Coordinates of C-alpha atoms and ligand atoms in Angstrom, one line a residue:
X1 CA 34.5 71.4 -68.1
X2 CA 33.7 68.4 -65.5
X3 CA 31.2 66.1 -67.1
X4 CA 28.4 64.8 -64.9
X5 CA 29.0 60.9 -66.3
X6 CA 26.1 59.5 -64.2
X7 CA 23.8 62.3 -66.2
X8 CA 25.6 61.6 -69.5
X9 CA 25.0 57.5 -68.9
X10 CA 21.2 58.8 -67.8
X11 CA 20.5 60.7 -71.0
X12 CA 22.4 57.9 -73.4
X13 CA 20.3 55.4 -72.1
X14 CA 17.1 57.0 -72.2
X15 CA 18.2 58.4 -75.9
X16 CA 18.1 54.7 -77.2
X17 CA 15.3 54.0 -75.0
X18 CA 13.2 56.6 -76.6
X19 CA 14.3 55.8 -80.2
X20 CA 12.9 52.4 -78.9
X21 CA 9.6 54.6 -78.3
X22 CA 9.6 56.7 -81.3
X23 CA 9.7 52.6 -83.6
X24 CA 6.7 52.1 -81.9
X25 CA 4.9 54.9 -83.1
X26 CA 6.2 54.0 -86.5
X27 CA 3.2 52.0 -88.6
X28 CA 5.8 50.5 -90.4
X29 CA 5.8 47.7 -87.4
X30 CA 3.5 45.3 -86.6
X31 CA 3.4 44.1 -90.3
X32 CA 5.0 41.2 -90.1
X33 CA 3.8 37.3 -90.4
X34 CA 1.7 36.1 -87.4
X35 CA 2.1 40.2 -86.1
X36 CA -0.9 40.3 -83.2
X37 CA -3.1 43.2 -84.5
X38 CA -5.5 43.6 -81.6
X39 CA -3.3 42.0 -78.9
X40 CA -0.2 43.6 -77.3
X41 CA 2.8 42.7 -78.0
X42 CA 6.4 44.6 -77.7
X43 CA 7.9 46.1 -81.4
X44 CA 10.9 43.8 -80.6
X45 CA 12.3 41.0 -78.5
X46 CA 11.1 38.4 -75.4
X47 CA 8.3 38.9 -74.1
X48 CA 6.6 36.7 -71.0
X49 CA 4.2 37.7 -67.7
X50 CA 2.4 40.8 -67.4
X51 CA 3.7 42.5 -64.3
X52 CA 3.0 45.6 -62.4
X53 CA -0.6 46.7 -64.1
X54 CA -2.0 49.3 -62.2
X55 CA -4.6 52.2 -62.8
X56 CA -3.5 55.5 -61.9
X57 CA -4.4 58.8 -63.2
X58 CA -6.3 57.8 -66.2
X59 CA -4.5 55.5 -67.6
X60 CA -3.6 51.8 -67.8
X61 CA 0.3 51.1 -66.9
X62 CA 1.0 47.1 -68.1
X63 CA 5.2 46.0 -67.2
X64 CA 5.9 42.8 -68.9
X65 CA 8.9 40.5 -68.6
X66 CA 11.0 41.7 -70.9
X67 CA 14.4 40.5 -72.4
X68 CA 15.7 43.5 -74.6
X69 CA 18.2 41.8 -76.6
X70 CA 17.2 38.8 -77.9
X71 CA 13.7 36.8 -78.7
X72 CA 14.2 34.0 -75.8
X73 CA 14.1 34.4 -72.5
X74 CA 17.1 36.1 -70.5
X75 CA 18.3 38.3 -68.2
X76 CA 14.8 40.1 -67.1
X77 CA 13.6 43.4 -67.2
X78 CA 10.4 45.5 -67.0
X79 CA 9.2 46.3 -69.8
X80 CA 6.5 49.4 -70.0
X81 CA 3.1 50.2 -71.8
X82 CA 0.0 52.5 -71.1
X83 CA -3.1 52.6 -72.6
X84 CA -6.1 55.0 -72.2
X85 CA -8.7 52.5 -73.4
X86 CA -6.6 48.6 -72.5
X87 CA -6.9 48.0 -76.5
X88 CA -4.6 50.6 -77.4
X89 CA -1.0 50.6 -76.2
X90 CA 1.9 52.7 -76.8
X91 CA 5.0 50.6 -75.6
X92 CA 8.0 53.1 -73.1
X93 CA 11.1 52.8 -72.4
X94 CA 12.1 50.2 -70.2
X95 CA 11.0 50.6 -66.2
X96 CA 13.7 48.4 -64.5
X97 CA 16.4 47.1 -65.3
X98 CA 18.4 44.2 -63.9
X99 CA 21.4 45.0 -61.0
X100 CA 23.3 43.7 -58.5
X101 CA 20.6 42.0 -56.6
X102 CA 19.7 40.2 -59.7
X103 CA 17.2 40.0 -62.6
X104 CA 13.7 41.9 -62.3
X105 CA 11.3 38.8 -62.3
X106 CA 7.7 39.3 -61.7
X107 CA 5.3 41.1 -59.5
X108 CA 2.9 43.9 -59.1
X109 CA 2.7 47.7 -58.3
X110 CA 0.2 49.9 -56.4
X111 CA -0.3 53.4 -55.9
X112 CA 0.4 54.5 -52.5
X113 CA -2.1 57.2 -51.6
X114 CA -1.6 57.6 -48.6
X115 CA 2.6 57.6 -49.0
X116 CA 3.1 54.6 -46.5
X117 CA 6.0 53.8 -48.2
X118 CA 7.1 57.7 -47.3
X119 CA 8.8 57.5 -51.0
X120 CA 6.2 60.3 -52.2
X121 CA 7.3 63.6 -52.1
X122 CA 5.8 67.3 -52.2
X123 CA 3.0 65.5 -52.3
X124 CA 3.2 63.4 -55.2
X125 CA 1.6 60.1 -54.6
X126 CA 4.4 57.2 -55.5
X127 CA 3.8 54.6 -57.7
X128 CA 5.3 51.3 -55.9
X129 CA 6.8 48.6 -57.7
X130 CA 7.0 45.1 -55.7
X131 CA 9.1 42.3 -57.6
X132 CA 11.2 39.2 -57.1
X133 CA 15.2 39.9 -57.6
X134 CA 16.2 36.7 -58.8
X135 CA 19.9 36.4 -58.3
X136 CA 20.7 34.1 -61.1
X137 CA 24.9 34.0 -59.6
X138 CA 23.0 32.5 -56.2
X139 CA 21.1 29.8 -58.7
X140 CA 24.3 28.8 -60.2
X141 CA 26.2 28.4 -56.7
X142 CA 23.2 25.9 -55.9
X143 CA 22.0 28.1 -52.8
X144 CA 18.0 28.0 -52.2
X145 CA 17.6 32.0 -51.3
X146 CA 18.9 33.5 -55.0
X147 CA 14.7 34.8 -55.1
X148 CA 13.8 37.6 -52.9
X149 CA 11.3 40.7 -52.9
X150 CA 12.2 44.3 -53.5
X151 CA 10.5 47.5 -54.4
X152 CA 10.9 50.2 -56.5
X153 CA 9.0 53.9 -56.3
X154 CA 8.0 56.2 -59.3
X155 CA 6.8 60.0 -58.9
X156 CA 6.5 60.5 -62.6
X157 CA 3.6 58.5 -63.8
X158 CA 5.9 55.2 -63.9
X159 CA 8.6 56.7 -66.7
X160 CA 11.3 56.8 -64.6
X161 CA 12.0 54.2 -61.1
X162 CA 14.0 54.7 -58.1
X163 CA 14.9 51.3 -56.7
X164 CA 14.3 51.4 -52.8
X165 CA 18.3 51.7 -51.0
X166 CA 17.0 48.9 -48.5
X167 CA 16.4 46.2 -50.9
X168 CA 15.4 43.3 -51.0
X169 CA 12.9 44.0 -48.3
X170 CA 11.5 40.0 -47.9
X171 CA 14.4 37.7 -47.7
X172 CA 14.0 34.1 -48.7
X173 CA 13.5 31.9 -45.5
X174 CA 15.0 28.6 -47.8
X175 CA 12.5 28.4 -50.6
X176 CA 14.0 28.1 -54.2
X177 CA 10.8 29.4 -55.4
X178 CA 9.8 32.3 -54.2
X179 CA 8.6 34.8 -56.2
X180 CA 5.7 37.0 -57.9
X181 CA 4.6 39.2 -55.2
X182 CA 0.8 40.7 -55.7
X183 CA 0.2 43.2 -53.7
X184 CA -3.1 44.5 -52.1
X185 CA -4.4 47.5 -49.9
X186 CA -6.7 45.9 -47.0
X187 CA -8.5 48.7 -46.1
X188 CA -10.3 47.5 -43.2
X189 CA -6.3 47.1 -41.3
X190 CA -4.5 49.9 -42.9
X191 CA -1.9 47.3 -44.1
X192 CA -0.6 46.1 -47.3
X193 CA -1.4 42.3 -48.1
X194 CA 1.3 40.0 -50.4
X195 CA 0.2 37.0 -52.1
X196 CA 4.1 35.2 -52.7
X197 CA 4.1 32.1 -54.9
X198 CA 6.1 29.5 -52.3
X199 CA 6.9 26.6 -54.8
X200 CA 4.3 24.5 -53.8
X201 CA 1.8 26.9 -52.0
X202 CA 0.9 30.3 -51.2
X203 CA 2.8 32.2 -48.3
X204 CA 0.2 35.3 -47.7
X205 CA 2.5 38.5 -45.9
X206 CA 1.7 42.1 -44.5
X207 CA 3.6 45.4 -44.1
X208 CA 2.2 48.8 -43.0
X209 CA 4.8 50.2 -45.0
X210 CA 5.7 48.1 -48.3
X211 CA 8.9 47.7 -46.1
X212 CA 8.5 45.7 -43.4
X213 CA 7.1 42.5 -44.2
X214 CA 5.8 39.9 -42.0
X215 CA 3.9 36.3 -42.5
X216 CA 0.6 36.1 -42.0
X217 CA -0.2 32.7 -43.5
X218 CA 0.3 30.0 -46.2
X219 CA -2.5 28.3 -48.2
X220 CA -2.8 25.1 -50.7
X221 CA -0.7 22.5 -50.3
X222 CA -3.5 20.5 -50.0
X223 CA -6.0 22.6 -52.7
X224 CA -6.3 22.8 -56.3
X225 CA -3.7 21.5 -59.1
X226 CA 0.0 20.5 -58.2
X227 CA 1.5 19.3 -61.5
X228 CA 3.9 21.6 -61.3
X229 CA 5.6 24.7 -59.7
X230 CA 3.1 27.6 -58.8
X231 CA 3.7 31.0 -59.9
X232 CA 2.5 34.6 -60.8
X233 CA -0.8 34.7 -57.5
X234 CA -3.3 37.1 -56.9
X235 CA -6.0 37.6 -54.5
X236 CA -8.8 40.1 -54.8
X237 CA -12.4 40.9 -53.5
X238 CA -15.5 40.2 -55.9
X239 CA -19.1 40.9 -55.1
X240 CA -22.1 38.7 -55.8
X241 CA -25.5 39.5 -54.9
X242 CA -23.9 42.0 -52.6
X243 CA -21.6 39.3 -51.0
X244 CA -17.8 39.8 -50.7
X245 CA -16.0 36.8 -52.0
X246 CA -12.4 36.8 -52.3
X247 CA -11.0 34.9 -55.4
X248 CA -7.2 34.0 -55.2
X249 CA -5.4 33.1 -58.6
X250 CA -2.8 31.1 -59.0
X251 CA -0.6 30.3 -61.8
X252 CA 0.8 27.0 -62.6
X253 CA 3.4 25.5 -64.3
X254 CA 3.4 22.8 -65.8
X255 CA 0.4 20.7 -64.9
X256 CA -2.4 22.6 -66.8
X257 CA -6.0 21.4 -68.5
X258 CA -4.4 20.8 -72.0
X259 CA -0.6 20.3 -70.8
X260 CA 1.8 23.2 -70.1
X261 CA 1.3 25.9 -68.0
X262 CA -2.1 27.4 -66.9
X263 CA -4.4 29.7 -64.4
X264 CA -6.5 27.8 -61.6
X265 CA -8.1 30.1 -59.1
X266 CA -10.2 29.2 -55.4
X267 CA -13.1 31.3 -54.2
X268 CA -13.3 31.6 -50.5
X269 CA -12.9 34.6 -48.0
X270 CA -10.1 36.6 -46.7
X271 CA -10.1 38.3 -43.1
X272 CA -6.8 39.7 -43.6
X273 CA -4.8 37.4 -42.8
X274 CA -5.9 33.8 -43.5
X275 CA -7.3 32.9 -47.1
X276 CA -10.2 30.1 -46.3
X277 CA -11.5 28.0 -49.8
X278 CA -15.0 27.4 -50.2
X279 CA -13.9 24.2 -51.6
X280 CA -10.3 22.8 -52.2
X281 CA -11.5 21.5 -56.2
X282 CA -9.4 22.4 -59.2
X283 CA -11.0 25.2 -61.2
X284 CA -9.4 26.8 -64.2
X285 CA -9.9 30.6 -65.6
X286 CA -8.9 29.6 -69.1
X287 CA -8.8 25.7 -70.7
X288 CA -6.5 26.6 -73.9
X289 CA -3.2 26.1 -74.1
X290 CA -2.0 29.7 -74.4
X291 CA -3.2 31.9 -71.4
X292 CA -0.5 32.0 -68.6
X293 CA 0.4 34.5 -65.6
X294 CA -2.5 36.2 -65.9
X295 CA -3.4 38.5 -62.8
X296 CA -5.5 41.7 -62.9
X297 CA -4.8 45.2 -62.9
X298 CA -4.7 47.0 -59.1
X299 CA -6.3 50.2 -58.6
X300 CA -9.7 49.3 -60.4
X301 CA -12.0 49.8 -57.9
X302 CA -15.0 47.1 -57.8
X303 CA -13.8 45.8 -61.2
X304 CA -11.8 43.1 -62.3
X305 CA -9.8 43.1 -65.3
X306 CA -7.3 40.3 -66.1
X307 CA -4.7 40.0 -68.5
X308 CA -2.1 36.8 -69.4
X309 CA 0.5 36.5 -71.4
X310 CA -0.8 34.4 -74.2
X311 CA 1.5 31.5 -74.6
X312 CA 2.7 28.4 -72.8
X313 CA 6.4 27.5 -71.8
X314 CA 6.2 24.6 -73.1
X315 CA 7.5 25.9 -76.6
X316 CA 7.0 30.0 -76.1
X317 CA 11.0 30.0 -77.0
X318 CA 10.4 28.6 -80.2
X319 CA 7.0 29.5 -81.8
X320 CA 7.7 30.8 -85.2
X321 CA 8.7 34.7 -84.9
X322 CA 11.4 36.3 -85.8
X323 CA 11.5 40.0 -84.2
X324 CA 9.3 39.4 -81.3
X325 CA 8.4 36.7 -79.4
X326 CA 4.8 36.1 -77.7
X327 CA 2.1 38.3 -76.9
X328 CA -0.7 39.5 -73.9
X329 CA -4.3 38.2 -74.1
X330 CA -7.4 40.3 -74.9
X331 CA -7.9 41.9 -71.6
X332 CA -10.8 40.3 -69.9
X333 CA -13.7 41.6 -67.5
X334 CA -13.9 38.9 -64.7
X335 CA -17.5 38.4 -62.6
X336 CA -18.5 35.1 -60.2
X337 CA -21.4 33.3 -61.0
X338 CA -23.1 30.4 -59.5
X339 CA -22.5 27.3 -61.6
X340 CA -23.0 23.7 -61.3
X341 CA -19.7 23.7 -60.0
X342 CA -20.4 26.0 -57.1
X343 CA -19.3 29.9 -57.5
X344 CA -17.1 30.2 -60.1
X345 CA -15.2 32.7 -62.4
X346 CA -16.8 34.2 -65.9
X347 CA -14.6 36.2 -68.2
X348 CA -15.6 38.2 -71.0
X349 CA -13.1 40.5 -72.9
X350 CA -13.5 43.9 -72.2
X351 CA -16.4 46.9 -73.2
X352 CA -13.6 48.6 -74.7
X353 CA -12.9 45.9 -77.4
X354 CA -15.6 48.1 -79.3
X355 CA -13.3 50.6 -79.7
X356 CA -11.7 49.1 -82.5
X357 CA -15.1 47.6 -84.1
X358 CA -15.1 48.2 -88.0
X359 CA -18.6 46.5 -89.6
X360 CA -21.1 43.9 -88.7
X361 CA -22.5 41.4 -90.5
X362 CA -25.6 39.9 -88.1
X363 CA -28.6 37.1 -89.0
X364 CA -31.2 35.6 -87.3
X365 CA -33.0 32.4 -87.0
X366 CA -30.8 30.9 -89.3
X367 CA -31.1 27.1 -89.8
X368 CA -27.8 25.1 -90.6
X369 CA -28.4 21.4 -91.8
X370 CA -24.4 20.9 -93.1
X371 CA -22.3 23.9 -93.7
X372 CA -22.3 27.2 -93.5
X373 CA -20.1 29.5 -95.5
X374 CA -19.5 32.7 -93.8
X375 CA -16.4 33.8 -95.7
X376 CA -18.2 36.7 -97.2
X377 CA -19.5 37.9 -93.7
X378 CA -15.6 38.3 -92.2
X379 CA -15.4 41.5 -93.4
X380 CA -12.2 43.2 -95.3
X381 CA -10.1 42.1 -92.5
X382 CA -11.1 38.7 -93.0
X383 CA -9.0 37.2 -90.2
X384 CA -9.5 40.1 -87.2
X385 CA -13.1 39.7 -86.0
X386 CA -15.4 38.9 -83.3
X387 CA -17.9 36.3 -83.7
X388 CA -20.7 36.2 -81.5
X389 CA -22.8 33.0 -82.0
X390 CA -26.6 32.3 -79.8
X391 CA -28.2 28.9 -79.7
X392 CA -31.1 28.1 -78.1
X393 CA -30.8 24.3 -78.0
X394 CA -27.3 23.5 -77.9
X395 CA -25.8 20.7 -80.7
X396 CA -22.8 20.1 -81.8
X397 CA -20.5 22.5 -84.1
X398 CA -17.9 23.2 -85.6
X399 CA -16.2 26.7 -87.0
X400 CA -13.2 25.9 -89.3
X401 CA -11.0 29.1 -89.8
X402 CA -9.1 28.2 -93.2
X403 CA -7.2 29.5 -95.8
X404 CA -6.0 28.3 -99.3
X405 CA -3.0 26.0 -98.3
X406 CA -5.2 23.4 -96.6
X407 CA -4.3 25.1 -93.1
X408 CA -7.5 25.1 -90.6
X409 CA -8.2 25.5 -86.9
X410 CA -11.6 23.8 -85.8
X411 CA -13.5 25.7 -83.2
X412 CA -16.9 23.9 -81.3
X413 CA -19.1 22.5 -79.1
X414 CA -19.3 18.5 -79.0
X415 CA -22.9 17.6 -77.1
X416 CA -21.3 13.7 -76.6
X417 CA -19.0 14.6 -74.6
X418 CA -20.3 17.9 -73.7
X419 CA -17.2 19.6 -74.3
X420 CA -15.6 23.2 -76.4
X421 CA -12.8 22.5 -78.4
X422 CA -10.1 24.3 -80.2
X423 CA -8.3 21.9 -82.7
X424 CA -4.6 23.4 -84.1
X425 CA -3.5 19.6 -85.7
X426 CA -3.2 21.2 -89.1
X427 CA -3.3 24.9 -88.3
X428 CA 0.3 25.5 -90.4
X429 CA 3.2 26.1 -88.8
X430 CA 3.5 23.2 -86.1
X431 CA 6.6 21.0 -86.4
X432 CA 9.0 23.8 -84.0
X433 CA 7.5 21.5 -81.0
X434 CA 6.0 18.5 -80.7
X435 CA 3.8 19.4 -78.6
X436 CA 1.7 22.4 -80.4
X437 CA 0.1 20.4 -82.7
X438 CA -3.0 19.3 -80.8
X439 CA -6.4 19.3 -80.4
X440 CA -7.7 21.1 -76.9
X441 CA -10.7 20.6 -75.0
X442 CA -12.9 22.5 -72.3
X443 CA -16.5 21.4 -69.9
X444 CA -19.3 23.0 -70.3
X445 CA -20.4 24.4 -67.2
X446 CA -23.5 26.5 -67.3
X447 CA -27.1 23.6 -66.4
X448 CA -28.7 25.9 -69.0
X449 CA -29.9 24.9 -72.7
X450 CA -29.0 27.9 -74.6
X451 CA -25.5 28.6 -75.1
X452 CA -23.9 31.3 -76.5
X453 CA -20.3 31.7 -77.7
X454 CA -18.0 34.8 -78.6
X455 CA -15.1 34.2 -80.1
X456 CA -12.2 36.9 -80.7
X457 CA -9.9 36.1 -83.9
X458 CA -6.6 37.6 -84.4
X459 CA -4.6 36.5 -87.2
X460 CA -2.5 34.0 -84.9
X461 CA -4.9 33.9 -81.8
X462 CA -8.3 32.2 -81.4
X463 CA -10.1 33.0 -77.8
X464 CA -13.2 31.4 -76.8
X465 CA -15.8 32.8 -74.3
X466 CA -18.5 30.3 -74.0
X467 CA -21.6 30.2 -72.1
X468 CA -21.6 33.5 -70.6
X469 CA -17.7 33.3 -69.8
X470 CA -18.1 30.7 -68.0
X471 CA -15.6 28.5 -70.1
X472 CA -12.9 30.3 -71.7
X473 CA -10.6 28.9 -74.2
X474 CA -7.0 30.5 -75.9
X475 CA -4.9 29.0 -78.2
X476 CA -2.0 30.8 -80.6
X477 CA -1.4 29.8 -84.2
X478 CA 1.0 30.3 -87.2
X479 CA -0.9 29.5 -90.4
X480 CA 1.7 30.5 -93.3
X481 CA -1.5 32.0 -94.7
X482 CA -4.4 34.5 -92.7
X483 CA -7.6 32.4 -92.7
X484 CA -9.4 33.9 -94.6
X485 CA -12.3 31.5 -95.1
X486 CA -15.0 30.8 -92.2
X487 CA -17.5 27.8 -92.1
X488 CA -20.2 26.8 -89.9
X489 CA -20.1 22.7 -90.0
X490 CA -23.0 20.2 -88.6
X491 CA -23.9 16.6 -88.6
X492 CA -27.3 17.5 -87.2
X493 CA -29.3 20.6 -88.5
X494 CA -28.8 23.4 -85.6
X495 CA -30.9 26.4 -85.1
X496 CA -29.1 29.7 -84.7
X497 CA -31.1 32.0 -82.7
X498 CA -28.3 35.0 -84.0
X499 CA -25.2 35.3 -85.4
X500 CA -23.1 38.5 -85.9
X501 CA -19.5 38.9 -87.0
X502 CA -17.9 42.1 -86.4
X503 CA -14.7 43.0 -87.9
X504 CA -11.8 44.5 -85.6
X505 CA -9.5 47.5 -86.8
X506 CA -5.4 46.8 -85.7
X507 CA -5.1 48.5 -82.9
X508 CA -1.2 49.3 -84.5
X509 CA -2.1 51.2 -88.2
Ligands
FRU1 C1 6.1 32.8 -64.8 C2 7.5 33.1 -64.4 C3 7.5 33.7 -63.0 C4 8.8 34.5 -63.0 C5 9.0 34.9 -64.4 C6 10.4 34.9 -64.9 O1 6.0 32.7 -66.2 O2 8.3 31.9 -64.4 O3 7.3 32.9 -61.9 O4 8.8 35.5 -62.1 O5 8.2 34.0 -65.2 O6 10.5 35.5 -66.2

């Protein structure tokens, strides 16, 4: 009998890949200390950027970075996850895998309707995957070209991935960063649009195809935040007051808010070709330390919906896990709003949170002159809630999420300085980096009195929504113990107009 090795290979691989799935599915998982319950995270392994999340037929695809085989970075692969409702996720095999061209870093996918790419066949729209190959033989040799863009077409709902025979189909002109391709229909030209982080600026290109790739533009050497290298772009239309503004993201590392790597984003207009600022200021989508690479989900229609991986390179290969490493962000709805500063980004998470909602505990017109215990009011999840906190004169604040050991985070609003915080100095496990421990700080940005703040608590996350959105704050933590305890603090007595704390169910059990 002749055995078909390439089938037998095909069927071992997928074998493991699926016993991969079927742990998943096993509520054994996702016990373990600092374990996200409401945020996704892979059952094993290195985790970094979200990558490829697009919308198609129903369901939410999200790749990842993924390194299968060990819990710091490596050799990178796609990882795969879908989601009916973006709160639940059941984690697939893995989507691509690294070859001859090199690792599979980051990048984006898109449904191509109207198969321009030709990959779609009896007409099955593909699914296109566009990523960087970085070639990490061509790093070592010292060459500037090891990072160049290739595609990848499913027909099967993203399970399986046909890399494209032509590949890479954008080679590197001499940039040693060049990478983390977004990719966009423009409608109004009938072409595809590429947002490509170029080291120190974006380098905007257009194919009719997904093939054949030419520059268009390059934006921001002279715009926004350089402290470091920029990474992980992405440009998209947003409408407010029935004006078209385009918003383009883009990632940066190091050289963020609070230190480490972080989001900034410019509002201005596209016309296809050129992206033109509104203003060349510095303007983040999150202040914490721990939101990075986030981009949003293609194939949404008129909404936005962003997701980063929620950590920071300066320590994400050492923060204390031990079968995983790092997790995704609460997926977040994102809306423009004039501000003080001009036209700027809110982000709230998304509707669909309520989907895991267990009880709430609400009050109104409560008056706090020193503390407020709200231990009792977390629910029997104690540390997996949302807390959504109204203030119609704004004062200073502070939540402090504690446990037993003496372990806190402190959470607030100082009116001196007019600043949110999120303080980690003592929130347990801090010594694997020196520079975790910390206390972070955000502006307030909304001219108005009231303020309002929402905070979503995982049992080693914190993420703060202020003012509408308009400040937004994430910051991971490893308390050897869940806080369990919850206190309002003041040093001058503070009118809450409402208060409601609503525990969250694990999206896992
Ligand atoms: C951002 C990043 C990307 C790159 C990927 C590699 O976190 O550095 O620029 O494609 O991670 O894993």
């Amino acid at each position: 009998m002749k055995i078909n090795f390439k089938l037998f290979i095909a069927l071992a691989i997928n074998g493991l890949s699926f016993a991969g799935y079927a742990q998943n599915a096993n509520v054994t998982h996702y016990n373990e200390p600092h374990r996200p319950q409401l945020h996704f995270s892979p059952v094993q392994h290195w985790v970094n950027d979200p990558n490829g999340m697009v919308y198609f037929n129903h369901t939410y695809h999200l790749f990842f970075q993924y390194y299968p085989e060990d819990i710091v970075w490596g050799p990178m692969h796609w990882g795969h996850a879908v989601s009916k409702d973006l709160i639940h996720w059941k984690e697939l095999p893995i989507a691509l895998y690294p070859d001859s061209l090199g690792y599979i870093f980051s990048g984006s996918a898109v449904v191509d309707s109207n198969n321009t790419s030709g990959f779609g066949k009896n007409g099955k729209v593909p699914l296109v995957a566009i990523f960087t190959h970085h070639d990490p033989k061509g790093e070592k040799a010292g060459t500037d070209v090891f990072q160049n863009q290739s595609i990848a077409y499913s027909l099967d709902e993203g399970n399986t991935w046909t890399k494209y025979a032509g590949n890479p189909v954008l080679k590197n002109p001499g940039i040693r960063d060049f990478r983390d391709p977004k990719v966009m229909w423009y409608a109004k030209e009938k072409k595809w649009v590429m947002t490509l982080a170029t080291k120190d600026h974006i380098t905007f290109y257009s194919a009719p195809d997904l093939k054949n790739w030419i520059k268009e533009s390059e934006f921001g050497l002279r715009a926004g935040a350089h402290g470091g290298v920029w990474e992980c772009p992405d440009l998209f239309p947003l409408k407010l007051n029935g004006k078209t503004y385009w918003v383009l993201v883009v990632n940066l590392n190091p050289g963020g808010p609070n230190g480490g790597s972080a989001t900034q984003y410019f509002v201005g207009s596209f016309d296809g070709n050129k992206f033109s600022p509104a203003d060349t200021q510095t303007r983040w989508l999150d202040y914490g330390p721990d939101e990075y690479a986030g981009i949003t989900w293609s194939n949404t229609g008129s909404r936005k919906i962003f997701l980063g991986w929620m950590s920071n390179w300066t320590y994400a290969n050492q923060v204390p896990t031990e079968k995983w490493r790092n997790a995704m962000t609460t997926p977040r709805d994102l809306r423009l709003i004039q501000s003080k500063q001009g036209i700027v980004i809110a982000s709230a998470p998304v509707p669909e949170l309520a989907n895991i909602y267990a009880n709430t505990v609400a009050s109104k017109n409560v008056v706090v002159n020193q503390t407020l215990d709200l231990s009792a009011k977390t629910g029997k999840l104690k540390s997996q809630y949302v807390l959504k906190l109204s203030l119609a004169q704004l004062k200073s604040y502070t939540l402090k999420l504690s446990n037993s050991k003496g372990e806190e985070v402190l959470v607030g609003y100082d009116d001196v300085k007019d600043q949110y915080f999120i303080d980690r100095t003592k929130s347990g496990e801090v010594d694997f980096q020196k520079d975790f421990a910390g206390r972070f700080t955000a502006p307030r940005l909304t001219v108005s009195k009231s303020s309002d703040l929402t905070l979503v608590v995982d049992n080693a996350s914190i993420e703060l929504f202020a003012d509408g959105g308009l400040t937004s704050m994430t910051a991971v933590c490893f308390p050897n113990q869940d806080y369990t305890k919850l206190a309002l603090q003041v040093d001058k007595k503070l009118k809450i107009k409402s208060l409601a704390i609503t525990g969250l169910k694990s999206i896992w059990h």
